[in-house]
Amino acid sequence: MGFQHNTLLELLGGVREFETDVYPENEKLFKSLAYTQQPPTLFITCADSRISPGMLTQTEPGELFLIRNVGNIVPAYGNMVGSVTSAIEYAVGALKVKNIIICGHSNCGAMNALLELNSPKLDAMPTVRRWLCNAEAALASLPDLKAEDAGPEEIKSLAEANVRLQLAHLRTHPVVARALARQELEIEGWYYDIKNGVVKVLDEHSPRSYTVEEAIAYLKDQKKAQGDTPASGS
Ligand SMILES: [Zn+2]
C-alpha cells in the first residue's frame, strides 16, 4: 500500500503539494481551463474510491465530465429528478459531450448489496436500498443467485448486467435520445477489473465483451468505412 492521507492534516499536506509542485508544472493547462470547459466525454462510474477515472483513461482535467454514485446508476427518465438527471441534461444539452461511458467495476459493494436488497442488513441504509432499486432488473440475468454463493465471477456478471441496464436507462433520457438520433453522441459500457488493471468494453445487447484492443480495432474499421462512404448529399 502506498502512503494514505488518513488525517485531515495529511490531506491538506496533499493539497499543499498540489499547490507548490503539481500546479506549477501544469500551469498552462489550468490557466486554459480558468473560464471554460469543453469536455468531450461524460463518464459515469461508481463512487468507489479505487476508481480513478483520469488515471484509467489517461485524461487531463477538463476532459471528463463526471457523474459518480453508488453502483454507477442512471435512473430511467421520469423516475427521479436529481443530480444524475440534471448532470446528464447539462452534459449533453449544454456541453454537447460526444461520448458517454458507463463504467462498472470488480468487487462492487453495490452489487453485493443488490443481492441482499431485502435482507435486514440493509435496514440501516434505507436510502441505499431505495437507490439500488434502480438496478434491481439487473438481477434478472442471474435469477437463482444468492448472496452467500456470489463469488468474484458472479459479482462481475451482475456488474456487467447492471452496466447494460443503466445504458438502457440512459437511452430513456430525451436529451440523450435526441443526440443519439442525430448521431451526435456515442454511448458505451465498460467493466473495470481493479485487481488486474483491465477494462472490458461490453456489448450492449448480448453478454459478449471485447478487449480494449478489439474495441480500438473495431472503431478504427468503422471510421474507415464511414470515410470510404460517399457523402449522401443530405
Ligand atoms: Zn462500486
PDB file of C-alpha atoms and ligand atoms in Angstrom:
ATOM      1  CA  MET A   1       0.000   0.000   0.000  1.00  0.00           C
ATOM      2  CA  GLY A   2       1.192   3.479  -0.772  1.00  0.00           C
ATOM      3  CA  PHE A   3       1.021   6.384   1.623  1.00  0.00           C
ATOM      4  CA  GLN A   4      -2.511   7.140   2.733  1.00  0.00           C
ATOM      5  CA  HIS A   5      -3.824  10.534   3.683  1.00  0.00           C
ATOM      6  CA  ASN A   6      -5.605   9.277   6.785  1.00  0.00           C
ATOM      7  CA  THR A   7      -5.990  12.531   8.637  1.00  0.00           C
ATOM      8  CA  LEU A   8      -7.198  15.970   7.643  1.00  0.00           C
ATOM      9  CA  LEU A   9      -3.672  17.216   8.233  1.00  0.00           C
ATOM     10  CA  GLU A  10      -2.263  14.737   5.714  1.00  0.00           C
ATOM     11  CA  LEU A  11      -4.993  15.571   3.229  1.00  0.00           C
ATOM     12  CA  LEU A  12      -4.126  19.265   3.455  1.00  0.00           C
ATOM     13  CA  GLY A  13      -0.483  18.280   3.023  1.00  0.00           C
ATOM     14  CA  GLY A  14      -1.525  16.731  -0.278  1.00  0.00           C
ATOM     15  CA  VAL A  15      -3.179  19.979  -1.333  1.00  0.00           C
ATOM     16  CA  ARG A  16      -0.033  21.881  -0.389  1.00  0.00           C
ATOM     17  CA  GLU A  17       1.955  19.566  -2.643  1.00  0.00           C
ATOM     18  CA  PHE A  18      -0.538  20.228  -5.421  1.00  0.00           C
ATOM     19  CA  GLU A  19      -0.208  23.980  -4.968  1.00  0.00           C
ATOM     20  CA  THR A  20       3.575  24.031  -4.803  1.00  0.00           C
ATOM     21  CA  ASP A  21       4.550  21.230  -7.236  1.00  0.00           C
ATOM     22  CA  VAL A  22       1.715  19.951  -9.413  1.00  0.00           C
ATOM     23  CA  TYR A  23       0.035  23.235 -10.294  1.00  0.00           C
ATOM     24  CA  PRO A  24       3.257  24.982 -11.398  1.00  0.00           C
ATOM     25  CA  GLU A  25       4.106  22.002 -13.621  1.00  0.00           C
ATOM     26  CA  ASN A  26       0.695  22.231 -15.265  1.00  0.00           C
ATOM     27  CA  GLU A  27       0.053  25.945 -15.016  1.00  0.00           C
ATOM     28  CA  LYS A  28      -0.659  26.385 -18.716  1.00  0.00           C
ATOM     29  CA  LEU A  29      -3.335  23.699 -18.624  1.00  0.00           C
ATOM     30  CA  PHE A  30      -5.071  25.106 -15.555  1.00  0.00           C
ATOM     31  CA  LYS A  31      -4.939  28.688 -16.893  1.00  0.00           C
ATOM     32  CA  SER A  32      -6.544  27.463 -20.128  1.00  0.00           C
ATOM     33  CA  LEU A  33      -9.350  25.942 -18.064  1.00  0.00           C
ATOM     34  CA  ALA A  34      -9.925  29.004 -15.893  1.00  0.00           C
ATOM     35  CA  TYR A  35     -13.090  30.256 -17.588  1.00  0.00           C
ATOM     36  CA  THR A  36     -14.289  27.454 -19.796  1.00  0.00           C
ATOM     37  CA  GLN A  37     -14.725  23.714 -20.106  1.00  0.00           C
ATOM     38  CA  GLN A  38     -15.395  21.650 -23.193  1.00  0.00           C
ATOM     39  CA  PRO A  39     -15.226  18.060 -22.016  1.00  0.00           C
ATOM     40  CA  PRO A  40     -15.824  15.618 -24.877  1.00  0.00           C
ATOM     41  CA  THR A  41     -16.897  12.835 -22.522  1.00  0.00           C
ATOM     42  CA  LEU A  42     -19.421  12.249 -19.781  1.00  0.00           C
ATOM     43  CA  PHE A  43     -18.001   9.496 -17.575  1.00  0.00           C
ATOM     44  CA  ILE A  44     -20.447   7.781 -15.234  1.00  0.00           C
ATOM     45  CA  THR A  45     -18.944   5.464 -12.653  1.00  0.00           C
ATOM     46  CA  CYS A  46     -19.255   4.166  -9.112  1.00  0.00           C
ATOM     47  CA  ALA A  47     -18.340   6.286  -6.095  1.00  0.00           C
ATOM     48  CA  ASP A  48     -15.861   3.539  -5.158  1.00  0.00           C
ATOM     49  CA  SER A  49     -12.558   5.098  -4.027  1.00  0.00           C
ATOM     50  CA  ARG A  50     -10.482   2.646  -6.055  1.00  0.00           C
ATOM     51  CA  ILE A  51     -11.565   4.058  -9.393  1.00  0.00           C
ATOM     52  CA  SER A  52      -9.544   6.987 -10.685  1.00  0.00           C
ATOM     53  CA  PRO A  53     -11.227   7.938 -13.989  1.00  0.00           C
ATOM     54  CA  GLY A  54      -8.456  10.339 -15.004  1.00  0.00           C
ATOM     55  CA  MET A  55      -5.755   7.766 -14.375  1.00  0.00           C
ATOM     56  CA  LEU A  56      -7.743   4.979 -16.000  1.00  0.00           C
ATOM     57  CA  THR A  57      -8.328   6.910 -19.236  1.00  0.00           C
ATOM     58  CA  GLN A  58      -5.103   8.915 -19.117  1.00  0.00           C
ATOM     59  CA  THR A  59      -7.072  12.122 -19.497  1.00  0.00           C
ATOM     60  CA  GLU A  60      -6.380  15.529 -18.013  1.00  0.00           C
ATOM     61  CA  PRO A  61      -8.568  17.948 -16.059  1.00  0.00           C
ATOM     62  CA  GLY A  62     -11.174  19.365 -18.434  1.00  0.00           C
ATOM     63  CA  GLU A  63     -11.645  16.153 -20.421  1.00  0.00           C
ATOM     64  CA  LEU A  64     -14.110  14.148 -18.325  1.00  0.00           C
ATOM     65  CA  PHE A  65     -17.429  15.444 -17.035  1.00  0.00           C
ATOM     66  CA  LEU A  66     -18.122  13.095 -14.134  1.00  0.00           C
ATOM     67  CA  ILE A  67     -21.128  11.544 -12.502  1.00  0.00           C
ATOM     68  CA  ARG A  68     -20.342   9.237  -9.607  1.00  0.00           C
ATOM     69  CA  ASN A  69     -22.725   7.423  -7.339  1.00  0.00           C
ATOM     70  CA  VAL A  70     -23.245   4.132  -5.533  1.00  0.00           C
ATOM     71  CA  GLY A  71     -23.370   1.474  -8.271  1.00  0.00           C
ATOM     72  CA  ASN A  72     -22.887   3.717 -11.359  1.00  0.00           C
ATOM     73  CA  ILE A  73     -26.638   4.005 -11.675  1.00  0.00           C
ATOM     74  CA  VAL A  74     -28.653   6.111 -14.120  1.00  0.00           C
ATOM     75  CA  PRO A  75     -32.308   6.168 -13.067  1.00  0.00           C
ATOM     76  CA  ALA A  76     -34.652   5.876 -16.027  1.00  0.00           C
ATOM     77  CA  TYR A  77     -36.084   9.226 -17.101  1.00  0.00           C
ATOM     78  CA  GLY A  78     -39.114  10.317 -15.140  1.00  0.00           C
ATOM     79  CA  ASN A  79     -38.378   8.147 -12.125  1.00  0.00           C
ATOM     80  CA  MET A  80     -36.358  10.707 -10.326  1.00  0.00           C
ATOM     81  CA  VAL A  81     -35.310  14.308 -10.683  1.00  0.00           C
ATOM     82  CA  GLY A  82     -31.922  14.651  -9.137  1.00  0.00           C
ATOM     83  CA  SER A  83     -28.227  15.016  -9.614  1.00  0.00           C
ATOM     84  CA  VAL A  84     -27.858  12.287 -12.236  1.00  0.00           C
ATOM     85  CA  THR A  85     -30.696  13.520 -14.437  1.00  0.00           C
ATOM     86  CA  SER A  86     -29.619  17.153 -14.273  1.00  0.00           C
ATOM     87  CA  ALA A  87     -25.946  16.353 -14.895  1.00  0.00           C
ATOM     88  CA  ILE A  88     -26.873  14.308 -17.990  1.00  0.00           C
ATOM     89  CA  GLU A  89     -29.058  17.127 -19.296  1.00  0.00           C
ATOM     90  CA  TYR A  90     -26.309  19.658 -18.749  1.00  0.00           C
ATOM     91  CA  ALA A  91     -23.540  17.478 -20.202  1.00  0.00           C
ATOM     92  CA  VAL A  92     -25.444  16.561 -23.359  1.00  0.00           C
ATOM     93  CA  GLY A  93     -27.630  19.636 -23.791  1.00  0.00           C
ATOM     94  CA  ALA A  94     -25.226  22.416 -22.839  1.00  0.00           C
ATOM     95  CA  LEU A  95     -21.706  20.987 -23.008  1.00  0.00           C
ATOM     96  CA  LYS A  96     -22.531  18.830 -26.069  1.00  0.00           C
ATOM     97  CA  VAL A  97     -20.410  15.880 -24.990  1.00  0.00           C
ATOM     98  CA  LYS A  98     -19.672  13.419 -27.783  1.00  0.00           C
ATOM     99  CA  ASN A  99     -19.315  10.266 -25.680  1.00  0.00           C
ATOM    100  CA  ILE A 100     -20.948   8.821 -22.603  1.00  0.00           C
ATOM    101  CA  ILE A 101     -19.251   5.963 -20.771  1.00  0.00           C
ATOM    102  CA  ILE A 102     -20.915   3.977 -18.009  1.00  0.00           C
ATOM    103  CA  CYS A 103     -18.164   2.151 -16.133  1.00  0.00           C
ATOM    104  CA  GLY A 104     -18.868  -0.640 -13.654  1.00  0.00           C
ATOM    105  CA  HIS A 105     -16.152  -2.403 -11.724  1.00  0.00           C
ATOM    106  CA  SER A 106     -14.992  -5.535  -9.917  1.00  0.00           C
ATOM    107  CA  ASN A 107     -15.761  -6.175  -6.248  1.00  0.00           C
ATOM    108  CA  CYS A 108     -18.525  -3.548  -6.309  1.00  0.00           C
ATOM    109  CA  GLY A 109     -20.155  -3.221  -2.907  1.00  0.00           C
ATOM    110  CA  ALA A 110     -23.360  -2.008  -4.533  1.00  0.00           C
ATOM    111  CA  MET A 111     -23.632  -5.268  -6.481  1.00  0.00           C
ATOM    112  CA  ASN A 112     -23.209  -7.265  -3.271  1.00  0.00           C
ATOM    113  CA  ALA A 113     -25.888  -5.132  -1.634  1.00  0.00           C
ATOM    114  CA  LEU A 114     -28.159  -5.647  -4.641  1.00  0.00           C
ATOM    115  CA  LEU A 115     -28.145  -9.374  -3.907  1.00  0.00           C
ATOM    116  CA  GLU A 116     -29.328  -8.611  -0.386  1.00  0.00           C
ATOM    117  CA  LEU A 117     -31.843  -5.927  -1.177  1.00  0.00           C
ATOM    118  CA  ASN A 118     -34.458  -7.375   1.165  1.00  0.00           C
ATOM    119  CA  SER A 119     -32.127  -8.550   3.871  1.00  0.00           C
ATOM    120  CA  PRO A 120     -32.152  -6.882   7.307  1.00  0.00           C
ATOM    121  CA  LYS A 121     -28.523  -5.930   6.609  1.00  0.00           C
ATOM    122  CA  LEU A 122     -29.833  -3.013   4.561  1.00  0.00           C
ATOM    123  CA  ASP A 123     -32.347  -1.878   7.187  1.00  0.00           C
ATOM    124  CA  ALA A 124     -29.862   0.676   8.482  1.00  0.00           C
ATOM    125  CA  MET A 125     -29.378   2.063   4.945  1.00  0.00           C
ATOM    126  CA  PRO A 126     -32.909   2.740   3.705  1.00  0.00           C
ATOM    127  CA  THR A 127     -31.856   5.232   1.038  1.00  0.00           C
ATOM    128  CA  VAL A 128     -29.205   2.861  -0.347  1.00  0.00           C
ATOM    129  CA  ARG A 129     -31.913   0.216  -0.588  1.00  0.00           C
ATOM    130  CA  ARG A 130     -34.250   2.581  -2.442  1.00  0.00           C
ATOM    131  CA  TRP A 131     -31.442   3.794  -4.707  1.00  0.00           C
ATOM    132  CA  LEU A 132     -30.429   0.233  -5.620  1.00  0.00           C
ATOM    133  CA  CYS A 133     -33.979  -0.476  -6.803  1.00  0.00           C
ATOM    134  CA  ASN A 134     -32.830   1.376  -9.939  1.00  0.00           C
ATOM    135  CA  ALA A 135     -30.529  -1.610 -10.548  1.00  0.00           C
ATOM    136  CA  GLU A 136     -32.898  -4.371  -9.458  1.00  0.00           C
ATOM    137  CA  ALA A 137     -33.689  -5.524 -13.008  1.00  0.00           C
ATOM    138  CA  ALA A 138     -30.009  -6.480 -13.449  1.00  0.00           C
ATOM    139  CA  LEU A 139     -30.723  -9.406 -11.119  1.00  0.00           C
ATOM    140  CA  ALA A 140     -32.920 -10.945 -13.815  1.00  0.00           C
ATOM    141  CA  SER A 141     -29.830 -12.231 -15.628  1.00  0.00           C
ATOM    142  CA  LEU A 142     -28.816 -14.221 -12.520  1.00  0.00           C
ATOM    143  CA  PRO A 143     -32.206 -15.334 -11.182  1.00  0.00           C
ATOM    144  CA  ASP A 144     -31.048 -18.064  -8.823  1.00  0.00           C
ATOM    145  CA  LEU A 145     -28.011 -16.328  -7.399  1.00  0.00           C
ATOM    146  CA  LYS A 146     -27.922 -15.995  -3.632  1.00  0.00           C
ATOM    147  CA  ALA A 147     -25.689 -13.526  -1.811  1.00  0.00           C
ATOM    148  CA  GLU A 148     -23.874 -16.291   0.084  1.00  0.00           C
ATOM    149  CA  ASP A 149     -22.969 -18.074  -3.196  1.00  0.00           C
ATOM    150  CA  ALA A 150     -21.766 -14.966  -5.020  1.00  0.00           C
ATOM    151  CA  GLY A 151     -18.031 -15.035  -5.701  1.00  0.00           C
ATOM    152  CA  PRO A 152     -15.998 -12.618  -7.815  1.00  0.00           C
ATOM    153  CA  GLU A 153     -17.274 -14.153 -11.104  1.00  0.00           C
ATOM    154  CA  GLU A 154     -20.933 -13.787 -10.139  1.00  0.00           C
ATOM    155  CA  ILE A 155     -20.421 -10.230  -8.906  1.00  0.00           C
ATOM    156  CA  LYS A 156     -18.668  -9.482 -12.186  1.00  0.00           C
ATOM    157  CA  SER A 157     -21.607 -10.860 -14.199  1.00  0.00           C
ATOM    158  CA  LEU A 158     -24.011  -8.799 -12.116  1.00  0.00           C
ATOM    159  CA  ALA A 159     -21.886  -5.650 -12.507  1.00  0.00           C
ATOM    160  CA  GLU A 160     -21.859  -6.171 -16.283  1.00  0.00           C
ATOM    161  CA  ALA A 161     -25.629  -6.742 -16.377  1.00  0.00           C
ATOM    162  CA  ASN A 162     -26.044  -3.576 -14.327  1.00  0.00           C
ATOM    163  CA  VAL A 163     -23.968  -1.540 -16.808  1.00  0.00           C
ATOM    164  CA  ARG A 164     -26.171  -2.839 -19.662  1.00  0.00           C
ATOM    165  CA  LEU A 165     -29.306  -1.942 -17.686  1.00  0.00           C
ATOM    166  CA  GLN A 166     -28.029   1.555 -16.958  1.00  0.00           C
ATOM    167  CA  LEU A 167     -27.190   2.058 -20.653  1.00  0.00           C
ATOM    168  CA  ALA A 168     -30.825   1.185 -21.416  1.00  0.00           C
ATOM    169  CA  HIS A 169     -31.956   3.700 -18.769  1.00  0.00           C
ATOM    170  CA  LEU A 170     -29.629   6.306 -20.254  1.00  0.00           C
ATOM    171  CA  ARG A 171     -31.388   5.941 -23.623  1.00  0.00           C
ATOM    172  CA  THR A 172     -34.701   6.933 -21.967  1.00  0.00           C
ATOM    173  CA  HIS A 173     -33.427  10.449 -21.279  1.00  0.00           C
ATOM    174  CA  PRO A 174     -34.865  12.644 -24.052  1.00  0.00           C
ATOM    175  CA  VAL A 175     -31.714  14.749 -24.393  1.00  0.00           C
ATOM    176  CA  VAL A 176     -29.682  11.543 -24.915  1.00  0.00           C
ATOM    177  CA  ALA A 177     -32.235  10.025 -27.293  1.00  0.00           C
ATOM    178  CA  ARG A 178     -32.193  13.192 -29.402  1.00  0.00           C
ATOM    179  CA  ALA A 179     -28.391  13.344 -29.591  1.00  0.00           C
ATOM    180  CA  LEU A 180     -28.230   9.640 -30.483  1.00  0.00           C
ATOM    181  CA  ALA A 181     -30.858  10.081 -33.212  1.00  0.00           C
ATOM    182  CA  ARG A 182     -28.787  12.888 -34.712  1.00  0.00           C
ATOM    183  CA  GLN A 183     -25.654  10.738 -34.446  1.00  0.00           C
ATOM    184  CA  GLU A 184     -24.021  13.394 -32.322  1.00  0.00           C
ATOM    185  CA  LEU A 185     -23.367  11.043 -29.430  1.00  0.00           C
ATOM    186  CA  GLU A 186     -21.865   7.615 -28.805  1.00  0.00           C
ATOM    187  CA  ILE A 187     -22.501   5.608 -25.664  1.00  0.00           C
ATOM    188  CA  GLU A 188     -20.536   2.653 -24.345  1.00  0.00           C
ATOM    189  CA  GLY A 189     -20.441   0.404 -21.280  1.00  0.00           C
ATOM    190  CA  TRP A 190     -17.198  -0.669 -19.602  1.00  0.00           C
ATOM    191  CA  TYR A 191     -16.227  -3.074 -16.880  1.00  0.00           C
ATOM    192  CA  TYR A 192     -13.065  -2.266 -14.947  1.00  0.00           C
ATOM    193  CA  ASP A 193     -11.167  -5.082 -13.223  1.00  0.00           C
ATOM    194  CA  ILE A 194      -9.338  -3.355 -10.368  1.00  0.00           C
ATOM    195  CA  LYS A 195      -7.053  -6.261  -9.460  1.00  0.00           C
ATOM    196  CA  ASN A 196      -5.745  -6.819 -12.988  1.00  0.00           C
ATOM    197  CA  GLY A 197      -5.952  -3.270 -14.303  1.00  0.00           C
ATOM    198  CA  VAL A 198      -8.015  -4.316 -17.303  1.00  0.00           C
ATOM    199  CA  VAL A 199     -11.052  -2.702 -18.910  1.00  0.00           C
ATOM    200  CA  LYS A 200     -13.550  -4.681 -20.975  1.00  0.00           C
ATOM    201  CA  VAL A 201     -15.865  -2.979 -23.430  1.00  0.00           C
ATOM    202  CA  LEU A 202     -19.319  -4.502 -23.102  1.00  0.00           C
ATOM    203  CA  ASP A 203     -21.623  -5.364 -25.948  1.00  0.00           C
ATOM    204  CA  GLU A 204     -24.839  -3.586 -25.014  1.00  0.00           C
ATOM    205  CA  HIS A 205     -27.237  -6.205 -26.310  1.00  0.00           C
ATOM    206  CA  SER A 206     -25.510  -9.515 -25.537  1.00  0.00           C
ATOM    207  CA  PRO A 207     -23.341 -10.957 -22.786  1.00  0.00           C
ATOM    208  CA  ARG A 208     -20.309 -10.517 -25.056  1.00  0.00           C
ATOM    209  CA  SER A 209     -17.459  -8.215 -24.239  1.00  0.00           C
ATOM    210  CA  TYR A 210     -14.329  -7.032 -26.014  1.00  0.00           C
ATOM    211  CA  THR A 211     -10.806  -6.226 -25.028  1.00  0.00           C
ATOM    212  CA  VAL A 212      -9.743  -2.616 -25.386  1.00  0.00           C
ATOM    213  CA  GLU A 213      -7.525  -3.686 -28.323  1.00  0.00           C
ATOM    214  CA  GLU A 214     -10.515  -5.266 -30.062  1.00  0.00           C
ATOM    215  CA  ALA A 215     -12.678  -2.220 -29.401  1.00  0.00           C
ATOM    216  CA  ILE A 216      -9.997   0.103 -30.804  1.00  0.00           C
ATOM    217  CA  ALA A 217      -9.649  -2.030 -33.962  1.00  0.00           C
ATOM    218  CA  TYR A 218     -13.447  -2.100 -34.382  1.00  0.00           C
ATOM    219  CA  LEU A 219     -13.782   1.678 -34.055  1.00  0.00           C
ATOM    220  CA  LYS A 220     -10.908   2.280 -36.478  1.00  0.00           C
ATOM    221  CA  ASP A 221     -12.551  -0.017 -39.061  1.00  0.00           C
ATOM    222  CA  GLN A 222     -15.878   1.726 -38.538  1.00  0.00           C
ATOM    223  CA  LYS A 223     -14.364   5.188 -39.034  1.00  0.00           C
ATOM    224  CA  LYS A 224     -12.523   3.957 -42.130  1.00  0.00           C
ATOM    225  CA  ALA A 225     -15.738   2.523 -43.579  1.00  0.00           C
ATOM    226  CA  GLN A 226     -17.537   5.820 -42.920  1.00  0.00           C
ATOM    227  CA  GLY A 227     -14.700   7.686 -44.607  1.00  0.00           C
ATOM    228  CA  ASP A 228     -14.998   5.416 -47.640  1.00  0.00           C
ATOM    229  CA  THR A 229     -18.732   6.005 -47.977  1.00  0.00           C
ATOM    230  CA  PRO A 230     -19.539   8.773 -50.455  1.00  0.00           C
ATOM    231  CA  ALA A 231     -21.404  11.698 -48.926  1.00  0.00           C
ATOM    232  CA  SER A 232     -25.158  11.234 -49.225  1.00  0.00           C
ATOM    233  CA  GLY A 233     -25.674  14.880 -50.061  1.00  0.00           C
ATOM    234  CA  SER A 234     -28.209  15.422 -47.294  1.00  0.00           C
TER     235      SER A 234
HETATM  236 ZN    ZN B   1     -18.990   0.065  -6.916  1.00  0.00          ZN
END
